[in-house]
CSV table of C-alpha atoms (C1' of nucleotides) in Angstrom, one decimal:
chain,number,residue,atom,x,y,z
F,185,MET,CA,3.9,-28.7,-29.3
F,186,ASN,CA,1.5,-25.7,-29.8
F,187,VAL,CA,0.7,-23.6,-27.0
F,188,MET,CA,-2.6,-22.3,-27.9
F,189,ASN,CA,-5.2,-23.6,-30.9
F,190,SER,CA,-5.8,-20.2,-32.1
F,191,GLY,CA,-4.1,-17.1,-33.2
F,192,ARG,CA,-0.2,-17.1,-33.9
F,193,SER,CA,1.4,-20.0,-31.7
F,194,PHE,CA,4.8,-20.6,-30.4
F,195,SER,CA,6.9,-23.3,-31.5
F,196,LYS,CA,8.0,-24.6,-28.0
F,197,LEU,CA,7.8,-24.3,-24.3
F,198,THR,CA,11.0,-24.3,-22.5
F,199,ARG,CA,12.0,-24.0,-18.8
F,200,LEU,CA,12.3,-20.7,-17.4
F,201,GLY,CA,15.6,-21.8,-15.7
F,202,ASP,CA,17.0,-22.3,-19.3
F,203,LEU,CA,16.5,-18.9,-20.3
F,204,ILE,CA,17.9,-17.3,-17.1
F,205,ASP,CA,20.8,-17.3,-14.6
F,206,PHE,CA,20.6,-16.4,-10.9
F,207,ARG,CA,23.5,-13.8,-10.4
F,208,ASN,CA,23.7,-15.2,-6.8
F,209,ASP,CA,26.4,-12.6,-6.0
F,210,ILE,CA,26.1,-12.2,-2.2
F,211,VAL,CA,27.7,-9.6,-0.1
F,212,HIS,CA,29.3,-10.8,3.3
F,213,PRO,CA,29.7,-8.6,5.8
F,214,LYS,CA,32.6,-10.9,7.0
F,215,ASP,CA,34.4,-10.2,3.8
F,216,ASN,CA,35.0,-6.6,5.0
F,217,PRO,CA,33.1,-5.1,1.9
F,218,LYS,CA,34.2,-1.5,1.7
F,219,GLY,CA,32.4,1.9,0.0
F,220,GLU,CA,28.7,2.6,-0.5
F,221,ALA,CA,26.1,1.0,-2.2
F,222,ILE,CA,22.4,1.6,-3.2
F,223,PHE,CA,20.2,-0.4,-1.5
F,224,VAL,CA,16.8,-1.4,-3.1
F,225,GLY,CA,15.0,-3.8,-0.8
F,226,LEU,CA,11.3,-5.1,-1.2
F,227,GLU,CA,10.2,-1.9,0.3
F,228,HIS,CA,11.4,-0.1,-2.4
F,229,VAL,CA,9.5,-1.6,-5.1
F,230,GLU,CA,5.8,-0.8,-5.6
F,231,ARG,CA,3.6,-4.1,-5.8
F,232,ASN,CA,2.2,-4.7,-9.1
F,233,THR,CA,3.7,-2.0,-10.9
F,234,GLY,CA,7.3,-2.6,-10.3
F,235,ILE,CA,7.8,1.0,-10.0
F,236,ARG,CA,11.0,1.8,-8.0
F,237,ILE,CA,9.6,4.0,-5.1
F,238,GLY,CA,12.7,4.5,-3.2
F,239,ALA,CA,16.4,3.4,-2.2
F,240,GLU,CA,18.8,3.8,0.3
F,241,LYS,CA,22.6,4.7,0.3
F,242,VAL,CA,24.3,2.5,2.7
F,243,ASP,CA,27.9,2.2,4.0
F,244,LEU,CA,29.2,-1.5,3.2
F,245,THR,CA,31.3,-1.5,6.1
F,246,GLU,CA,28.4,-0.9,8.4
F,247,LEU,CA,26.4,-3.8,6.8
F,248,THR,CA,25.6,-6.7,9.4
F,249,GLY,CA,23.5,-9.1,7.1
F,250,ARG,CA,23.9,-10.6,3.9
F,251,ARG,CA,22.8,-8.7,0.6
F,252,ALA,CA,22.8,-9.6,-2.8
F,253,ARG,CA,24.4,-7.7,-5.6
F,254,PHE,CA,22.5,-6.6,-8.8
F,255,PHE,CA,23.8,-4.6,-11.7
F,256,ALA,CA,22.0,-2.4,-14.1
F,257,GLY,CA,19.8,-4.4,-16.4
F,258,ASP,CA,19.3,-7.2,-14.0
F,259,ILE,CA,15.9,-8.2,-13.3
F,260,VAL,CA,15.4,-8.0,-9.5
F,261,TYR,CA,12.3,-10.4,-8.4
F,262,GLY,CA,10.8,-10.4,-4.8
F,263,TYR,CA,10.4,-13.9,-4.0
F,264,LEU,CA,9.0,-13.3,-0.5
F,265,ARG,CA,5.0,-13.0,-0.8
F,266,PRO,CA,5.2,-13.5,-4.4
F,267,TYR,CA,1.3,-12.2,-4.8
F,268,LEU,CA,3.0,-8.8,-4.1
F,269,ASN,CA,4.3,-8.9,-7.7
F,270,LYS,CA,7.5,-7.1,-7.2
F,271,VAL,CA,9.6,-7.0,-10.1
F,272,TRP,CA,12.0,-4.6,-10.6
F,273,THR,CA,14.3,-4.3,-13.8
F,274,ALA,CA,17.4,-2.5,-12.3
F,275,GLU,CA,18.4,1.0,-13.5
F,276,PHE,CA,21.8,1.2,-11.8
F,277,ASP,CA,24.1,-1.2,-9.9
F,278,GLY,CA,23.4,-1.7,-6.6
F,279,ILE,CA,22.4,-4.3,-3.7
F,280,CYS,CA,19.2,-5.9,-2.4
F,281,SER,CA,17.5,-8.0,0.4
F,282,VAL,CA,18.4,-11.5,0.0
F,283,ASP,CA,14.4,-12.2,-0.2
F,284,GLN,CA,15.0,-11.1,-3.9
F,285,TYR,CA,16.6,-13.1,-6.6
F,286,VAL,CA,18.6,-11.4,-9.3
F,287,PHE,CA,18.7,-12.6,-12.5
F,288,ILE,CA,20.4,-12.3,-15.9
F,289,THR,CA,18.8,-13.3,-19.0
F,290,ARG,CA,20.9,-15.5,-21.4
F,291,GLU,CA,21.8,-14.8,-25.2
F,292,ASN,CA,18.7,-14.3,-27.4
F,293,VAL,CA,16.6,-13.9,-24.6
F,294,ASP,CA,15.0,-10.6,-24.2
F,295,ARG,CA,14.8,-8.9,-20.5
F,296,ASN,CA,11.7,-7.0,-20.8
F,297,TYR,CA,10.1,-10.3,-22.0
F,298,ILE,CA,11.0,-12.4,-18.9
F,299,ALA,CA,10.3,-9.2,-16.7
F,300,HIS,CA,6.8,-9.3,-18.3
F,301,PHE,CA,6.5,-13.1,-17.7
F,302,PHE,CA,7.4,-12.6,-14.0
F,303,ARG,CA,4.6,-10.2,-13.7
F,304,SER,CA,2.1,-12.2,-15.5
F,305,GLU,CA,-0.7,-14.1,-14.1
F,306,GLN,CA,0.6,-17.3,-16.0
F,307,PHE,CA,3.7,-17.1,-13.6
F,308,LEU,CA,1.9,-16.2,-10.5
F,309,LYS,CA,-0.3,-19.2,-11.2
F,310,THR,CA,2.1,-21.9,-12.4
F,311,ALA,CA,4.9,-21.4,-9.9
F,312,PRO,CA,4.3,-23.3,-6.9
F,313,VAL,CA,4.7,-21.3,-3.6
F,314,ASP,CA,5.8,-23.1,-0.5
F,315,SER,CA,3.9,-22.3,2.6
F,316,THR,CA,6.1,-22.0,5.5
F,317,PRO,CA,4.2,-21.2,8.6
F,318,GLY,CA,4.2,-17.7,9.9
F,319,GLN,CA,2.7,-16.2,6.7
F,320,LEU,CA,6.0,-16.2,4.7
F,321,PRO,CA,5.1,-17.6,1.3
F,322,ARG,CA,7.9,-17.7,-0.9
F,323,ILE,CA,8.7,-18.9,-4.5
F,324,ARG,CA,12.1,-21.3,-4.4
F,325,SER,CA,14.5,-20.9,-7.0
F,326,GLY,CA,14.3,-24.5,-8.3
F,327,GLU,CA,10.2,-23.8,-8.7
F,328,ILE,CA,11.3,-20.8,-10.8
F,329,ALA,CA,13.4,-22.6,-12.7
F,330,ASP,CA,11.2,-25.3,-13.7
F,331,THR,CA,8.5,-22.9,-14.6
F,332,PRO,CA,7.4,-23.6,-18.3
F,333,ILE,CA,7.6,-20.6,-20.6
F,334,ALA,CA,6.9,-20.4,-24.4
F,335,LEU,CA,9.8,-18.8,-26.2
F,336,PRO,CA,9.2,-17.2,-29.6
F,337,PRO,CA,12.1,-15.9,-31.5
F,338,LEU,CA,14.1,-12.9,-30.1
F,339,ASN,CA,12.5,-10.5,-32.4
F,340,GLU,CA,8.9,-11.8,-31.6
F,341,GLN,CA,9.8,-11.7,-27.4
F,342,ARG,CA,10.7,-7.8,-28.5
F,343,ARG,CA,7.7,-7.4,-30.4
F,344,ILE,CA,5.7,-8.5,-27.5
F,345,ALA,CA,7.8,-7.0,-24.8
F,346,ALA,CA,7.4,-3.6,-26.9
F,347,ILE,CA,3.5,-4.2,-26.7
F,348,LEU,CA,3.4,-4.7,-23.1
F,349,ASP,CA,5.8,-1.7,-22.6
F,350,LYS,CA,3.8,0.8,-24.5
F,351,ALA,CA,0.8,-0.3,-22.6
F,352,ASP,CA,2.3,0.0,-19.4
F,353,ALA,CA,3.9,3.4,-20.3
F,354,LEU,CA,0.0,4.6,-21.3
F,355,ARG,CA,-1.1,3.7,-17.7
F,356,ARG,CA,1.8,5.7,-16.2
F,357,LYS,CA,1.1,8.6,-18.3
F,358,ARG,CA,-2.4,8.4,-17.0
F,359,LYS,CA,-1.3,8.0,-13.6
F,360,HIS,CA,1.0,11.1,-14.0
F,361,ALA,CA,-2.1,13.2,-15.2
F,362,LEU,CA,-4.1,12.3,-12.4
F,363,ASP,CA,-1.0,13.6,-10.1
F,364,LEU,CA,-1.1,16.8,-11.9
F,365,LEU,CA,-4.8,17.5,-11.4
F,366,ASP,CA,-4.1,16.8,-7.4
F,367,ASN,CA,-1.4,19.4,-7.4
F,368,LEU,CA,-4.0,21.6,-9.4
F,369,ILE,CA,-6.6,21.4,-6.7
F,370,GLN,CA,-4.0,22.4,-3.9
F,371,SER,CA,-3.0,25.3,-6.2
F,372,ILE,CA,-6.9,26.5,-6.7
F,373,PHE,CA,-7.1,26.3,-2.8
F,374,LEU,CA,-4.3,28.7,-2.2
F,375,GLU,CA,-5.1,30.9,-5.1
F,376,MET,CA,-8.7,31.4,-3.7
F,377,PHE,CA,-8.2,31.5,-0.1
F,378,GLY,CA,-4.4,32.5,0.4
F,379,SER,CA,-2.1,31.0,2.7
F,380,PRO,CA,-3.9,29.9,6.2
F,381,GLU,CA,-0.9,31.1,8.0
F,382,SER,CA,-0.4,34.6,6.8
F,383,ASN,CA,-4.2,35.1,5.8
F,384,PRO,CA,-3.4,37.6,3.0
F,385,LYS,CA,-7.0,38.1,2.2
F,386,GLY,CA,-7.8,39.3,5.4
F,387,TRP,CA,-10.7,36.6,6.1
F,388,LYS,CA,-12.5,36.4,9.4
F,389,GLN,CA,-10.6,33.8,11.7
F,390,GLY,CA,-12.7,31.4,13.6
F,391,ARG,CA,-12.4,27.6,14.6
F,392,ILE,CA,-13.8,24.5,12.8
F,393,SER,CA,-16.8,24.4,15.1
F,394,ASP,CA,-18.2,27.8,13.7
F,395,LEU,CA,-18.6,26.1,10.5
F,396,LEU,CA,-20.0,22.9,11.9
F,397,GLU,CA,-23.9,22.0,12.9
F,398,ASP,CA,-23.1,18.7,14.1
F,399,THR,CA,-20.6,16.0,14.9
F,400,GLN,CA,-21.1,12.2,15.2
F,401,TYR,CA,-19.0,9.2,16.1
F,402,GLY,CA,-19.7,6.0,14.1
F,403,THR,CA,-21.1,2.6,15.3
F,404,SER,CA,-19.0,0.5,17.2
F,405,GLU,CA,-21.0,-2.7,16.2
F,406,LYS,CA,-18.7,-5.5,14.6
F,407,ALA,CA,-19.1,-5.1,10.6
F,408,GLY,CA,-19.3,-8.3,8.6
F,409,GLU,CA,-19.8,-9.7,5.0
F,410,LYS,CA,-23.2,-9.6,5.1
F,411,GLY,CA,-25.7,-6.9,6.3
F,412,ASP,CA,-28.2,-4.5,5.4
F,413,TYR,CA,-25.7,-1.3,4.7
F,414,PRO,CA,-22.3,-1.1,3.7
F,415,ILE,CA,-20.1,0.6,6.3
F,416,LEU,CA,-17.2,3.2,5.9
F,417,ARG,CA,-14.0,2.3,8.0
F,418,MET,CA,-10.6,4.0,7.9
F,419,GLY,CA,-9.6,2.4,4.9
F,420,ASN,CA,-11.9,4.1,2.9
F,421,LEU,CA,-10.6,7.2,3.3
F,422,THR,CA,-7.4,7.9,1.4
F,423,ALA,CA,-4.4,10.0,2.6
F,424,ASP,CA,-4.9,12.5,0.1
F,425,GLY,CA,-8.5,13.1,1.2
F,426,ARG,CA,-10.8,11.2,-1.2
F,427,MET,CA,-13.2,8.3,-0.6
F,428,ASN,CA,-12.8,4.8,-2.0
F,429,PHE,CA,-15.5,2.2,-1.6
F,430,GLU,CA,-13.2,-0.9,-2.0
F,431,SER,CA,-13.2,-3.7,0.5
F,432,LEU,CA,-16.5,-2.9,2.2
F,433,LYS,CA,-17.9,-4.7,4.9
F,434,TYR,CA,-21.6,-4.7,6.0
F,435,ILE,CA,-23.7,-4.0,8.9
F,436,ASP,CA,-27.3,-4.2,10.1
F,437,LEU,CA,-28.7,-1.2,11.6
F,438,ASP,CA,-32.1,-0.6,13.8
F,439,ASP,CA,-34.4,1.9,12.0
F,440,LYS,CA,-34.0,4.1,15.0
F,441,ASP,CA,-30.0,4.0,14.8
F,442,LEU,CA,-30.2,4.7,10.8
F,443,GLU,CA,-29.9,8.9,11.1
F,444,LYS,CA,-27.3,8.5,13.8
F,445,TYR,CA,-25.1,6.1,12.1
F,446,THR,CA,-25.4,6.6,8.4
F,447,VAL,CA,-23.6,9.4,6.2
F,448,ARG,CA,-25.5,11.8,3.5
F,449,ARG,CA,-24.4,13.7,0.7
F,450,GLY,CA,-22.1,16.4,1.8
F,451,ASP,CA,-21.1,15.0,5.1
F,452,ILE,CA,-17.4,15.3,6.2
F,453,LEU,CA,-15.7,12.0,7.5
F,454,PHE,CA,-12.7,12.6,9.9
F,455,ASN,CA,-10.4,9.5,11.2
F,456,ARG,CA,-10.0,10.3,14.5
F,457,THR,CA,-7.6,7.1,15.5
F,458,ASN,CA,-4.6,6.1,13.2
F,459,SER,CA,-0.9,6.1,13.4
F,460,ALA,CA,0.5,9.5,13.9
F,461,ASP,CA,0.9,10.1,9.9
F,462,LEU,CA,-2.7,8.8,8.9
F,463,VAL,CA,-4.7,10.4,11.8
F,464,GLY,CA,-7.0,13.2,10.8
F,465,LYS,CA,-7.6,12.0,7.1
F,466,THR,CA,-10.7,13.8,6.0
F,467,ALA,CA,-12.9,13.3,2.8
F,468,VAL,CA,-16.4,14.3,1.9
F,469,PHE,CA,-19.0,12.0,1.3
F,470,ASP,CA,-20.4,12.3,-2.1
F,471,ARG,CA,-23.0,9.6,-3.1
F,472,ASP,CA,-26.6,9.3,-2.6
F,473,GLU,CA,-26.6,5.9,-1.2
F,474,ARG,CA,-27.0,4.9,2.4
F,475,PHE,CA,-23.6,4.2,4.2
F,476,ALA,CA,-22.9,3.4,7.8
F,477,PHE,CA,-19.7,4.6,9.2
F,478,ALA,CA,-17.3,3.2,12.1
F,479,GLY,CA,-16.5,4.4,15.5
F,480,TYR,CA,-13.1,5.5,14.4
F,481,LEU,CA,-14.5,8.0,12.1
F,482,VAL,CA,-16.1,11.1,13.1
F,483,ARG,CA,-19.1,12.6,11.0
F,484,ALA,CA,-19.1,16.3,10.7
F,485,ARG,CA,-22.1,18.0,9.3
F,486,VAL,CA,-21.3,21.7,7.9
F,487,LYS,CA,-24.0,24.7,8.7
F,488,LYS,CA,-25.8,26.1,5.8
F,489,GLY,CA,-23.6,28.2,3.5
F,490,VAL,CA,-20.6,26.2,4.3
F,491,SER,CA,-18.8,24.2,2.0
F,492,PRO,CA,-17.7,20.7,3.2
F,493,TYR,CA,-15.1,20.7,0.7
F,494,TYR,CA,-13.4,24.0,1.8
F,495,VAL,CA,-13.2,22.4,5.5
F,496,ALA,CA,-11.9,18.9,4.1
F,497,SER,CA,-9.4,20.7,1.9
F,498,TYR,CA,-8.2,22.8,4.8
F,499,LEU,CA,-7.8,19.9,7.0
F,500,ASN,CA,-5.9,18.2,4.2
F,501,SER,CA,-3.6,20.9,3.2
F,502,ARG,CA,-0.3,21.0,4.5
F,503,HIS,CA,-1.0,23.5,7.1
F,504,GLY,CA,-4.0,21.4,8.2
F,505,LYS,CA,-2.2,18.3,8.4
F,506,ALA,CA,1.0,20.1,10.7
F,507,THR,CA,-1.8,21.4,13.0
F,508,LEU,CA,-3.4,17.9,13.2
F,509,ARG,CA,0.0,16.4,14.0
F,510,GLY,CA,0.8,18.5,16.8
F,511,MET,CA,-2.2,18.2,18.6
F,512,ALA,CA,-2.5,14.2,18.1
F,513,LYS,CA,-2.1,12.3,21.2
F,514,SER,CA,0.1,9.3,20.8
F,515,ILE,CA,-0.5,6.0,22.7
F,516,VAL,CA,1.0,2.6,22.1
F,517,GLY,CA,2.1,3.6,18.4
F,518,MET,CA,-1.2,5.0,17.5
F,519,ALA,CA,-2.6,8.6,17.7
F,520,ASN,CA,-5.8,10.1,18.6
F,521,ILE,CA,-7.7,13.3,17.9
F,522,ASN,CA,-11.2,13.4,19.3
F,523,ALA,CA,-14.1,15.2,17.9
F,524,LYS,CA,-14.0,18.1,20.3
F,525,GLU,CA,-10.1,18.7,19.7
F,526,MET,CA,-10.6,18.7,15.8
F,527,GLN,CA,-13.4,21.1,16.1
F,528,SER,CA,-11.0,23.5,18.1
F,529,ILE,CA,-8.7,23.9,15.2
F,530,PRO,CA,-8.5,27.5,14.0
F,531,ILE,CA,-9.7,28.2,10.6
F,532,LEU,CA,-10.4,31.2,8.4
F,533,ILE,CA,-13.8,31.7,7.4
F,534,PRO,CA,-14.0,32.7,3.7
F,535,ASP,CA,-17.3,34.2,2.3
F,536,ALA,CA,-20.0,32.0,1.4
F,537,LYS,CA,-19.8,33.0,-2.5
F,538,ILE,CA,-16.1,32.1,-2.5
F,539,GLN,CA,-16.7,28.9,-0.7
F,540,ARG,CA,-19.2,27.9,-3.4
F,541,ALA,CA,-16.7,29.0,-6.1
F,542,TYR,CA,-14.1,26.4,-4.7
F,543,SER,CA,-16.7,23.7,-4.4
F,544,ASP,CA,-17.6,24.2,-8.2
F,545,ALA,CA,-13.9,24.5,-9.4
F,546,LEU,CA,-13.3,21.3,-7.1
F,547,ALA,CA,-16.3,19.7,-9.0
F,548,SER,CA,-15.2,20.2,-12.3
F,549,ILE,CA,-11.7,19.2,-11.7
F,550,GLU,CA,-13.1,15.9,-9.9
F,551,ALA,CA,-15.2,15.4,-13.1
F,552,LEU,CA,-12.1,15.5,-15.2
F,553,ARG,CA,-10.5,13.0,-12.6
F,554,ALA,CA,-13.4,10.8,-13.0
F,555,VAL,CA,-13.1,10.8,-16.9
F,556,SER,CA,-9.1,10.0,-16.4
F,557,LYS,CA,-9.9,7.2,-13.4
F,558,ARG,CA,-12.2,5.4,-15.9
F,559,HIS,CA,-9.5,5.7,-18.8
F,560,MET,CA,-7.3,4.3,-16.2
F,561,ARG,CA,-9.3,1.3,-15.6
F,562,LEU,CA,-9.8,0.8,-19.2
F,563,LEU,CA,-6.1,0.7,-19.6
F,564,ASP,CA,-5.5,-1.8,-16.6
F,565,SER,CA,-8.0,-4.0,-18.0
F,566,SER,CA,-6.7,-4.0,-21.6
F,567,PHE,CA,-3.2,-4.6,-19.8
F,568,SER,CA,-4.0,-7.6,-18.1
F,569,SER,CA,-5.9,-8.9,-21.1
F,570,LEU,CA,-2.6,-8.1,-23.3
F,571,GLN,CA,-0.7,-9.7,-20.8
F,572,SER,CA,-2.4,-12.9,-20.7
F,573,ARG,CA,-2.6,-13.3,-24.5
F,574,ALA,CA,1.0,-12.4,-24.6
F,575,PHE,CA,2.4,-15.5,-23.1
F,576,SER,CA,-0.2,-17.8,-24.7
F,577,GLY,CA,0.8,-17.1,-28.2
F,578,GLN,CA,-1.9,-14.9,-29.0
F,579,LEU,CA,-0.3,-11.5,-29.4
E,1206,DA,C1',-21.4,6.7,24.0
E,1207,DG,C1',-16.8,8.1,23.7
E,1208,DA,C1',-12.1,7.5,24.4
E,1209,DA,C1',-8.2,4.1,25.5
E,1210,DC,C1',-6.2,0.4,24.6
E,1211,DG,C1',-4.7,-4.1,23.4
E,1212,DA,C1',-4.7,-7.6,19.5
E,1213,DA,C1',-4.6,-8.9,15.0
E,1214,DA,C1',-2.9,-8.7,10.6
E,1215,DT,C1',0.5,-7.5,7.3
E,1216,DC,C1',5.1,-6.5,5.5
E,1217,DG,C1',9.9,-6.7,5.2
E,1218,DT,C1',14.4,-7.0,7.6
E,1219,DC,C1',17.7,-9.6,9.5
E,1220,DC,C1',20.0,-13.9,11.2
E,1221,DG,C1',20.9,-18.3,12.9
E,1222,DC,C1',21.1,-22.9,12.1
E,1223,DG,C1',22.0,-27.0,9.9
E,1224,DC,C1',22.9,-29.5,5.6
E,1225,DC,C1',25.3,-30.5,1.2
W,649,DG,C1',31.9,-23.1,5.2
W,650,DG,C1',28.6,-21.2,2.4
W,651,DC,C1',24.1,-20.9,1.3
W,652,DG,C1',19.2,-22.2,1.6
W,653,DC,C1',15.8,-22.4,4.8
W,654,DG,C1',12.8,-21.0,8.4
W,655,DG,C1',11.6,-18.0,11.7
W,656,DA,C1',12.5,-14.2,15.2
W,657,DC,C1',11.3,-9.6,15.4
W,658,DG,C1',10.1,-4.8,14.5
W,659,DA,C1',7.2,-1.7,12.4
W,660,DT,C1',3.1,-0.2,10.4
W,661,DT,C1',-1.9,-0.4,9.8
W,662,DT,C1',-6.4,-1.7,10.9
W,663,DC,C1',-10.0,-3.8,13.9
W,664,DG,C1',-12.0,-5.1,18.2
W,665,DT,C1',-12.7,-5.0,23.1
W,666,DT,C1',-12.6,-2.7,27.7
W,667,DC,C1',-13.0,1.1,30.6
W,668,DT,C1',-14.9,5.2,32.1
DNA sequence: AGAACGAAATCGTCCGCGCC
DNA sequence: GGCGCGGACGATTTCGTTCT
């Protein structure tokens, strides 16, 4: 049977269950396991990329619940909420949650090929997800085993997996480059202004209020899917001090409220209510379109000659974050910093000239970053097109 | 209008129960 | 009696409403 009618086609479709085995090696607390193990749970695997973002050393004698054992080279697949796409190839031996299946590939089956298949849209589309009440969708082992998969000869599998690996590696490299640019920005800040604690350059000391002309809370109107203006909410401020414009909602505004509840280029946005870690996220709005902003954000406009980027970078710096954390008032699991408190934060006031130089430096790095970002998006889209061709015999 | 607070949504761990 | 299934529960994050 041919899978595709164009390009190279595979000779047959197989059951996924014929290519892999479930390891099913459970650690039971009641068996009194001894020693230590590395735990890699769902929380330690990044969604979509499958990159391991952590691990935990655990004492097996203190284990209270069941765990699954995995060994280096196994495919560890999070079958709870499969749309999160958490597929990790183990780099070492350890244990994971029982909401992860551990797979071993059989003879003549390339494990990278299988791992890529688990990650592919084809798999997510074909494997039926059971809808247990309570928002806990899972793909069951039987469904996984019955999923059809095209299986070319081993060398073909390797070739396809290698192409996908290469494309994936490019994405990671690009991501790394982006991280380096972020570090660069922080170094430039320190280089130009010196550490805020020791003030080696002897700048004038002041408070944030000295630099601001005006602060304003956003609208508390409820936002919806439709409306005249897109509205910026907490999620549109990233933890590293940027804006993103994803998952926007919309709102209608009276003309008289336009000035009050919308931002313009160069405004600072400050997140006054969030969890203790995220409260105080700050970013500069740098577009020309009109956006409204929500009530848990504070809009701050700087005085003439002040760089909003300097202020935002200061609040986002390690020192700034520590200050914010110290002053946040925590209630019911969330922290607050109101506009007055934010303005009372001490800050150094460097010359306008050097603030401008900082803005300029930042702008040129951001330009580089934008190029990198665009490149990243291209890589992403070519990766997913490669992926879909890979499993339909077109690679 | 601004601040406080409650609720909802999301994610993931852990555990008990009943079935094969 | 082990394991799959289903869900209780806690932590985190976001959003909406109520109070002052």
